[in-house]
mmCIF file of C-alpha atoms and ligand atoms in Angstrom:
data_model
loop_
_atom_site.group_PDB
_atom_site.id
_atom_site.type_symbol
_atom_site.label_atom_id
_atom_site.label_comp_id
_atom_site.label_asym_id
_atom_site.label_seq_id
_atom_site.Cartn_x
_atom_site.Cartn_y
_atom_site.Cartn_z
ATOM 1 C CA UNK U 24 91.871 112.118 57.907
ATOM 2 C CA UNK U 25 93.632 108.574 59.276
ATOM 3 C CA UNK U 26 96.871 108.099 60.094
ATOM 4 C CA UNK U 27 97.249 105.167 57.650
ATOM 5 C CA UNK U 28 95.674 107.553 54.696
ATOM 6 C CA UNK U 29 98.745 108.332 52.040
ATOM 7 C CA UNK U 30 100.627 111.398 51.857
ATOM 8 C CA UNK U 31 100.030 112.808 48.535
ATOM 9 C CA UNK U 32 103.194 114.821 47.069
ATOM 10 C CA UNK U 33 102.970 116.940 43.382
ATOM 11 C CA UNK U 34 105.154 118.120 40.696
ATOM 12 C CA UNK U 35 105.240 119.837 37.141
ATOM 13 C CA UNK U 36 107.071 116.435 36.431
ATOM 14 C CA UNK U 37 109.610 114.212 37.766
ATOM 15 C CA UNK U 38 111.671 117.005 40.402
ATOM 16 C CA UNK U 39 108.986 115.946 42.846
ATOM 17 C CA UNK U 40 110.434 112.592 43.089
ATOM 18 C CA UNK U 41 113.406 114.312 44.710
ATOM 19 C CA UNK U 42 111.301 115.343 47.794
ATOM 20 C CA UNK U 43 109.576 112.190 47.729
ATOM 21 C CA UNK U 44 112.491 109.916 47.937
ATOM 22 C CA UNK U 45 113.532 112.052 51.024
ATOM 23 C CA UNK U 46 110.095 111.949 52.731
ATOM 24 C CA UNK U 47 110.341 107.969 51.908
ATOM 25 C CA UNK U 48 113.703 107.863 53.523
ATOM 26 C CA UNK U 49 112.461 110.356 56.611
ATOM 27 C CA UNK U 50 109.026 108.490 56.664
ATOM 28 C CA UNK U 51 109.454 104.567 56.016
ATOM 29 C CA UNK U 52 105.976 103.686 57.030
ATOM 30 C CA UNK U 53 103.777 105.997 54.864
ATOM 31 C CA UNK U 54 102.837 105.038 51.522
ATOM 32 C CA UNK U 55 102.961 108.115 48.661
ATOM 33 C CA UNK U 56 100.907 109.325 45.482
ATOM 34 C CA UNK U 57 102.502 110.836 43.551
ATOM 35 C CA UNK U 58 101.970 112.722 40.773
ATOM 36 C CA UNK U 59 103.765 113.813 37.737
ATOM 37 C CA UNK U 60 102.028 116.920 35.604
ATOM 38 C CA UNK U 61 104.164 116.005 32.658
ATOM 39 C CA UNK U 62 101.622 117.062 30.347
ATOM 40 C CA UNK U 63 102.324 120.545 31.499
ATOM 41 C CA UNK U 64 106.046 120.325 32.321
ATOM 42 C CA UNK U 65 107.888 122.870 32.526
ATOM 43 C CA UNK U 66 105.885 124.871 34.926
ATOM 44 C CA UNK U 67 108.524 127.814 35.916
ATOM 45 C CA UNK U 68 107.522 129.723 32.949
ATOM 46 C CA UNK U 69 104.084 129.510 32.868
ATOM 47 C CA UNK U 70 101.441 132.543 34.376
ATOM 48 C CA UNK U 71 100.706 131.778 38.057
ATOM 49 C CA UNK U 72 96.920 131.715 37.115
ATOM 50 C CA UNK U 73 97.778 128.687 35.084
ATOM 51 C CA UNK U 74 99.795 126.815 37.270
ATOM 52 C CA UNK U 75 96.839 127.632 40.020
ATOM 53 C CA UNK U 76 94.235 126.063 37.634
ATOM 54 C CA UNK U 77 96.503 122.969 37.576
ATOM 55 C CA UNK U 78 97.486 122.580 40.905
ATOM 56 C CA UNK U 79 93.530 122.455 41.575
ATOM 57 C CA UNK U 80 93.014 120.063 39.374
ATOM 58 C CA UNK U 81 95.461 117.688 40.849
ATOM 59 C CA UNK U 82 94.656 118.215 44.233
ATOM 60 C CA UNK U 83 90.993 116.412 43.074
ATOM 61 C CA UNK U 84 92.914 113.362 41.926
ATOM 62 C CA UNK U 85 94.926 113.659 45.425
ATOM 63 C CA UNK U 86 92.009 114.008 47.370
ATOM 64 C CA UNK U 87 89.973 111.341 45.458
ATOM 65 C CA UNK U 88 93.068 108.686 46.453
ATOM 66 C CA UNK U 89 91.998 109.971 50.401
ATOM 67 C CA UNK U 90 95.320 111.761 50.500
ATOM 68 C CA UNK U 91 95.438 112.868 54.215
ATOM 69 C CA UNK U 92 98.520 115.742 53.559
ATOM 70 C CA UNK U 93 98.912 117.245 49.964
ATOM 71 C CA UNK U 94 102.784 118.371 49.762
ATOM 72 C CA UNK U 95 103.342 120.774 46.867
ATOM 73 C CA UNK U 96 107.073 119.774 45.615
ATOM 74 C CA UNK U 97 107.449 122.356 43.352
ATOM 75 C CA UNK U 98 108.880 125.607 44.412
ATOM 76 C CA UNK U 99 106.774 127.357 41.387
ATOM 77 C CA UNK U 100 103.704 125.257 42.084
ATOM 78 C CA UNK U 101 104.454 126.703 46.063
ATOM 79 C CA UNK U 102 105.474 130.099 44.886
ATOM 80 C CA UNK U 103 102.086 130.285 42.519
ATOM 81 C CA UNK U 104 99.433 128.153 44.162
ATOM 82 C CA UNK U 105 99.981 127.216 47.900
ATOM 83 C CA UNK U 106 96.994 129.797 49.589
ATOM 84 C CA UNK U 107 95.108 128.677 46.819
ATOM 85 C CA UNK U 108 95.306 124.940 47.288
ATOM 86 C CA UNK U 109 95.242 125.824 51.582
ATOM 87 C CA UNK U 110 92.005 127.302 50.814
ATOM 88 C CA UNK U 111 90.324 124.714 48.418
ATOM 89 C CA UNK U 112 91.683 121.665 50.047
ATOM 90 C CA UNK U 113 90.141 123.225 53.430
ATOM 91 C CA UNK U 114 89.719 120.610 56.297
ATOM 92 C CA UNK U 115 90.233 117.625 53.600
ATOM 93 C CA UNK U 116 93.967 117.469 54.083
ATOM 94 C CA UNK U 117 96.537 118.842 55.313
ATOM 95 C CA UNK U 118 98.880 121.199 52.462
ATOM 96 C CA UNK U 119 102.610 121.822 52.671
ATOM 97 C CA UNK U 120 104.823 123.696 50.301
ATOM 98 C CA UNK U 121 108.574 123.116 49.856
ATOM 99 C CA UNK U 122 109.119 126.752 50.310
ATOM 100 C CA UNK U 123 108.493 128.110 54.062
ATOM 101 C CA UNK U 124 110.605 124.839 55.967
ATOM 102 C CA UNK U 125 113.178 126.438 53.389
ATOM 103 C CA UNK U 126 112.592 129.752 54.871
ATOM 104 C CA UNK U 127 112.766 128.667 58.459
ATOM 105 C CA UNK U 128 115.875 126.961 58.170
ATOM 106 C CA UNK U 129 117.213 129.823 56.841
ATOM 107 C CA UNK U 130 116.391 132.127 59.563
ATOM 108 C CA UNK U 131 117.536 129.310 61.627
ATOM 109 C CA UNK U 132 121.104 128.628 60.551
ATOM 110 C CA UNK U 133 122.241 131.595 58.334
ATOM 111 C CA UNK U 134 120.441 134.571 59.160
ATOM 112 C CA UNK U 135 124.003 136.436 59.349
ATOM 113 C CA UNK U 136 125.033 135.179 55.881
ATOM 114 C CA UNK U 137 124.724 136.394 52.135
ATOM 115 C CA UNK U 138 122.548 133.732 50.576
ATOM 116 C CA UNK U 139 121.615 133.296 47.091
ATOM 117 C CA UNK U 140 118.775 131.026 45.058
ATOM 118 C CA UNK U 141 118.337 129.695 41.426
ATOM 119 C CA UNK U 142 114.960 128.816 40.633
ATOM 120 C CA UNK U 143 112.526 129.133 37.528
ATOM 121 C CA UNK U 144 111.190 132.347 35.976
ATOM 122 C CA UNK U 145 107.876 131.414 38.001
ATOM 123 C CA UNK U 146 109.991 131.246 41.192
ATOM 124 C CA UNK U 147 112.544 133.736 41.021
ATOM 125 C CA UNK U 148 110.154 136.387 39.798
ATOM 126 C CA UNK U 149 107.035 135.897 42.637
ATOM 127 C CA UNK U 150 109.707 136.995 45.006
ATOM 128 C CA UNK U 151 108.007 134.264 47.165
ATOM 129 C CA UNK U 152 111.454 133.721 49.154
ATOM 130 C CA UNK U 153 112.523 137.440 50.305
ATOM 131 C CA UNK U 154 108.246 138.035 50.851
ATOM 132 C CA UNK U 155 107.982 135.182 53.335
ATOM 133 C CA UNK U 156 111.525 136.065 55.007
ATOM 134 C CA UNK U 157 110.009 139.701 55.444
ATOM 135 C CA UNK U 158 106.763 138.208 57.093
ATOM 136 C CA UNK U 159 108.893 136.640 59.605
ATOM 137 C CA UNK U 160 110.755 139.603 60.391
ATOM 138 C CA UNK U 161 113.900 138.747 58.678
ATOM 139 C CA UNK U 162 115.430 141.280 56.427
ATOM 140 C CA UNK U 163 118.732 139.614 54.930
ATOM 141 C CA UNK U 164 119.277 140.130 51.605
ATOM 142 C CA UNK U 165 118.517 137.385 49.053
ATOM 143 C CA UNK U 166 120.160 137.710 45.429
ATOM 144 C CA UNK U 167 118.272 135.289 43.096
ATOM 145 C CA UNK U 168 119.079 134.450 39.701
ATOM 146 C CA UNK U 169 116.375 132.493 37.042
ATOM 147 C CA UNK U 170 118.045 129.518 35.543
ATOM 148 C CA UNK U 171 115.664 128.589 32.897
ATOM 149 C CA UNK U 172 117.704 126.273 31.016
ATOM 150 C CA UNK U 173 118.413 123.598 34.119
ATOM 151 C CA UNK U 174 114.919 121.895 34.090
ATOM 152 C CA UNK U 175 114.830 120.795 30.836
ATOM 153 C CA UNK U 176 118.286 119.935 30.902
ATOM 154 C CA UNK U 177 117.654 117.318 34.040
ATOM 155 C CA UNK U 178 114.720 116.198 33.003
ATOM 156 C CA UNK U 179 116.461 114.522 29.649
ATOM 157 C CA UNK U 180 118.935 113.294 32.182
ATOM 158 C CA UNK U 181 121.550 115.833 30.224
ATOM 159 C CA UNK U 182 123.087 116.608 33.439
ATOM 160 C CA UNK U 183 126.487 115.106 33.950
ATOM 161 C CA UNK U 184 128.503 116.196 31.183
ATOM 162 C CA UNK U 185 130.996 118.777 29.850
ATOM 163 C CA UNK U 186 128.349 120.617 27.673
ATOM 164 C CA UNK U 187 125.947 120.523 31.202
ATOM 165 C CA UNK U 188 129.023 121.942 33.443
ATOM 166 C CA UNK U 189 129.512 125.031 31.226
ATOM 167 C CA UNK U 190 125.296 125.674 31.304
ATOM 168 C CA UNK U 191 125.926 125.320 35.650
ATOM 169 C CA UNK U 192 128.780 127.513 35.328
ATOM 170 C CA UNK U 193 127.451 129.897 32.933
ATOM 171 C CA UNK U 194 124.701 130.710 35.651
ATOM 172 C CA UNK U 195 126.591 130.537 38.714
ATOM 173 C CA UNK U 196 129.138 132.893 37.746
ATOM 174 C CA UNK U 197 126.427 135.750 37.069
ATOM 175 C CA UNK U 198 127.209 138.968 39.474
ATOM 176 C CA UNK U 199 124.013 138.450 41.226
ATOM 177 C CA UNK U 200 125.514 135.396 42.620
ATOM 178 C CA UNK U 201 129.151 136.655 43.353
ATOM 179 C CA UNK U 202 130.253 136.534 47.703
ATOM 180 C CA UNK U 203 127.506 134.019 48.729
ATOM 181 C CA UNK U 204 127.592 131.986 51.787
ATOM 182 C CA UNK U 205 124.957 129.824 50.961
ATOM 183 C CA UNK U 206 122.955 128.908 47.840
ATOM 184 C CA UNK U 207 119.372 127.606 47.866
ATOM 185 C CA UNK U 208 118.945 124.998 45.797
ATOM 186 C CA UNK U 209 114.902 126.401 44.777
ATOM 187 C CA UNK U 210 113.854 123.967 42.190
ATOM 188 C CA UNK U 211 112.922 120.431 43.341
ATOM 189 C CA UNK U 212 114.553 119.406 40.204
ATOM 190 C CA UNK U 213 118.286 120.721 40.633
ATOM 191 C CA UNK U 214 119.083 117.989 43.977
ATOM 192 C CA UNK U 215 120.031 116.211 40.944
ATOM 193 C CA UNK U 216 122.728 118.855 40.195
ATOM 194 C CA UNK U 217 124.155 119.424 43.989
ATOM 195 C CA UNK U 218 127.671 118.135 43.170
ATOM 196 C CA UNK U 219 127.837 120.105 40.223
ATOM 197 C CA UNK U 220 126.626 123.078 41.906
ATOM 198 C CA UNK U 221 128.778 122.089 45.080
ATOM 199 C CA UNK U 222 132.271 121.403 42.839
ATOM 200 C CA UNK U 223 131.513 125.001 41.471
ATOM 201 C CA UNK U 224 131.518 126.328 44.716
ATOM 202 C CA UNK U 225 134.522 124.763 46.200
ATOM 203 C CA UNK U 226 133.170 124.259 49.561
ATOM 204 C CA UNK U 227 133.106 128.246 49.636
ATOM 205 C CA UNK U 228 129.337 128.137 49.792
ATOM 206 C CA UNK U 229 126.655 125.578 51.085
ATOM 207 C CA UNK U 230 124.168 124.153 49.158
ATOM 208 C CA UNK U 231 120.940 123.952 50.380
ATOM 209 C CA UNK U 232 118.865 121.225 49.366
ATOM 210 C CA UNK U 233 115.739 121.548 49.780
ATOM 211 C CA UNK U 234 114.138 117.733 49.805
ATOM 212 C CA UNK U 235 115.032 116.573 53.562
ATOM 213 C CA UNK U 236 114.484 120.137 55.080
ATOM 214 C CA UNK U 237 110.879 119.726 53.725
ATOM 215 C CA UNK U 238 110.832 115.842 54.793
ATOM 216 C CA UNK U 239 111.786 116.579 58.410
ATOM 217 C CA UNK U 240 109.193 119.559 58.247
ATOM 218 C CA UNK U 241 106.405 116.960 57.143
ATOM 219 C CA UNK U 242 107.171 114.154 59.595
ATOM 220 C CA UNK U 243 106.977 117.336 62.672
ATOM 221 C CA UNK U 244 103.724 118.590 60.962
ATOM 222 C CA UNK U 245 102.197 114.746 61.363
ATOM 223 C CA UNK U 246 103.291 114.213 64.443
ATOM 224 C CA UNK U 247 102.307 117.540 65.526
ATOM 225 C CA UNK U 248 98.614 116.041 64.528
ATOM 226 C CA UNK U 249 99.405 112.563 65.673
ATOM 227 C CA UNK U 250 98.917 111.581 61.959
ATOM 228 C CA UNK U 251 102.066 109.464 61.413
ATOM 229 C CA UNK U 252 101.465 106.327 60.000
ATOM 230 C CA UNK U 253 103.046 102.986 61.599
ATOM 231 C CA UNK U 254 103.149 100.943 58.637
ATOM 232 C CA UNK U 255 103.062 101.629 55.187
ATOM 233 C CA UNK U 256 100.598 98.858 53.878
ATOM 234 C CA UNK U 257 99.533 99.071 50.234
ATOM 235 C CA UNK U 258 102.253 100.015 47.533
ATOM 236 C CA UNK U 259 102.588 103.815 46.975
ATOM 237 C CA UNK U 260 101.435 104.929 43.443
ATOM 238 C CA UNK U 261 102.683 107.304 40.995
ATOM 239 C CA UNK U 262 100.807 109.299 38.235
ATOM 240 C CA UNK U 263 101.945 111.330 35.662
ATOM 241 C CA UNK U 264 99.445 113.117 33.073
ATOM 242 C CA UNK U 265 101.164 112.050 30.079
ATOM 243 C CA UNK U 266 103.621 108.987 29.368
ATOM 244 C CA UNK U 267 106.757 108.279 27.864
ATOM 245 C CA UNK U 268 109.188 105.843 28.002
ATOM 246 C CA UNK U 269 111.925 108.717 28.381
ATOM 247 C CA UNK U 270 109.569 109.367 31.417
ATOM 248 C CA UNK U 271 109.598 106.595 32.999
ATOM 249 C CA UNK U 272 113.327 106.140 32.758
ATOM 250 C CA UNK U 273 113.937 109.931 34.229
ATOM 251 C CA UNK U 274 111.744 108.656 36.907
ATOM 252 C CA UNK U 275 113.623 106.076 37.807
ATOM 253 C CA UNK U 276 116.768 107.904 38.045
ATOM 254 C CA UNK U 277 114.836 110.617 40.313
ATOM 255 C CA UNK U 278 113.479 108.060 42.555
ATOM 256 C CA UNK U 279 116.224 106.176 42.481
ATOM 257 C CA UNK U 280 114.282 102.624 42.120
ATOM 258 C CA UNK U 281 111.760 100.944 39.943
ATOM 259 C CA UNK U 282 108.590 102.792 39.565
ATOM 260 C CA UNK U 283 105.721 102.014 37.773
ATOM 261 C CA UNK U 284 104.107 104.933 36.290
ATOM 262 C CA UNK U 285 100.292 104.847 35.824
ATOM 263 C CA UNK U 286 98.679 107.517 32.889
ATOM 264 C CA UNK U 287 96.062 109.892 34.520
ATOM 265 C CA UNK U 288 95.189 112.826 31.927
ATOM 266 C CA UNK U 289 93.513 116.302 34.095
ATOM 267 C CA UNK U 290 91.572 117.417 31.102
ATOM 268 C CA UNK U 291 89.585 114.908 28.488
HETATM 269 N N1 LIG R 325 110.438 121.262 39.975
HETATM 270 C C1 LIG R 325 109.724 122.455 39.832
HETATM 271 C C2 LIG R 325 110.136 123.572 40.757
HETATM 272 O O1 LIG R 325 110.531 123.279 41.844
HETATM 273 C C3 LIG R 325 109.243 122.857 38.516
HETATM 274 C C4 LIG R 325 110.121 123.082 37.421
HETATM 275 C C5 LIG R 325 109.335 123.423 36.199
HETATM 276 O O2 LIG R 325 108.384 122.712 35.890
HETATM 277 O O3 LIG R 325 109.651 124.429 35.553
HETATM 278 O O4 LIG R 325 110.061 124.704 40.460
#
């Protein structure tokens, strides 16, 4: 592993991008892969065995670009495959989830408060939250709600509209979510929903976004190994598993400049 080696950061699809952008923003000089499993999108409601077989998978393509940190940036990807990938990515490269800087900066800055989450079916039902706030000790209360429909919904950029509002609302006025202080965003995809979410809220709640809490967490774990680059060199790269030009236009959005998506299918 060399400084100047890419970070590599993966997704079901395009949600990734939103932790990308903020490890680009956090992180000017290294240079990214990404990759897109939009062949397989959504993942939040798939079995965490396959999810595991696909995070593998990816991790080969991550590893074969000489990826020197692999950052999962997918909370069900995190919730069903991150000792997994730790254990086959060994000593190759570093691995990072988007879940435990989450956890930290909970116990952090709002241990005292109610907090909730909205995640996928994948997420919300692993339990991966309230387990790895027990491990550290902490034993606040998390009520978390599965909000199935918001994934697909973003991902066909349906998500600033009246018809989109009344989905957000729907879900955030469920009982489990009722008194909260805080709310976790815990889907990589829903940063694209924050002032939805927040206007819901009133400024009664925070809204935790996940994407820079997890790009300040990556630039400490690099410099912790003195593996930050100082310049970014070669263009990053982004793959996705399958194409479309809806794709590459949600990508865009997510990224929030032009990308140029390169095809790279898992299984033949
Ligand atoms: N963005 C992902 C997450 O954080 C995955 C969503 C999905 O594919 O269902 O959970």
């Amino acid at each position: 592993m060399q400084h100047s080696d890419p970070i590599g950061v993966f997704d079901s699809g395009m949600g990734g991008l939103t932790v990308a952008n903020a490890v680009k923003k956090t992180l000017p000089n290294e240079r990214l892969v990404y990759f897109g499993d939009s062949a397989h999108l959504p993942y939040g409601d798939k079995s965490a065995a396959t999810i595991q077989a696909y995070s593998v998978k990816i991790c080969d393509v991550l590893l074969q670009q000489g990826c020197k940190v692999i950052l999962i940036a997918c909370n069900s990807a995190s919730a069903a495959a991150y000792d997994l990938v730790k254990a086959y990515v060994g000593s190759k490269a570093l691995v990072l989830n988007v879940i435990d800087p989450v956890v930290q900066y909970i116990i952090d800055k709002h241990s005292d408060k109610r907090i909730g989450l909205i995640g996928t079916k994948q997420t919300v039902g692993s339990e991966v939250y309230d387990t790895k706030l027990r491990a550290r000790n902490c034993h606040m209360p998390l009520s978390a709600l599965a909000t199935p429909l918001l994934v697909p919904m973003i991902e066909e950029g349906f998500h600033k509209n009246e018809i989109s509002d009344q989905i957000i609302a729907q879900y955030l006025q469920n009982p489990a979510l009722q008194n909260i202080e805080a709310l976790i965003l815990g889907c990589t995809h829903y940063p694209l929903i924050k002032k939805q979410v927040e206007s819901f809220f009133k400024g009664n709640a925070e809204v935790i976004d996940s994407s820079l809490i997890v790009a300040k967490a990556l630039r400490e774990l690099l410099a912790a190994k003195s593996l930050l680059s100082d310049s970014s060199g070669a263009p990053d790269k982004f793959f996705v598993s399958d194409f479309t030009p809806s794709f590459q236009a949600a990508a865009e959005l997510f990224f929030q400049r032009e990308i140029v998506l390169e095809k790279h299918v898992l299984w033949e």
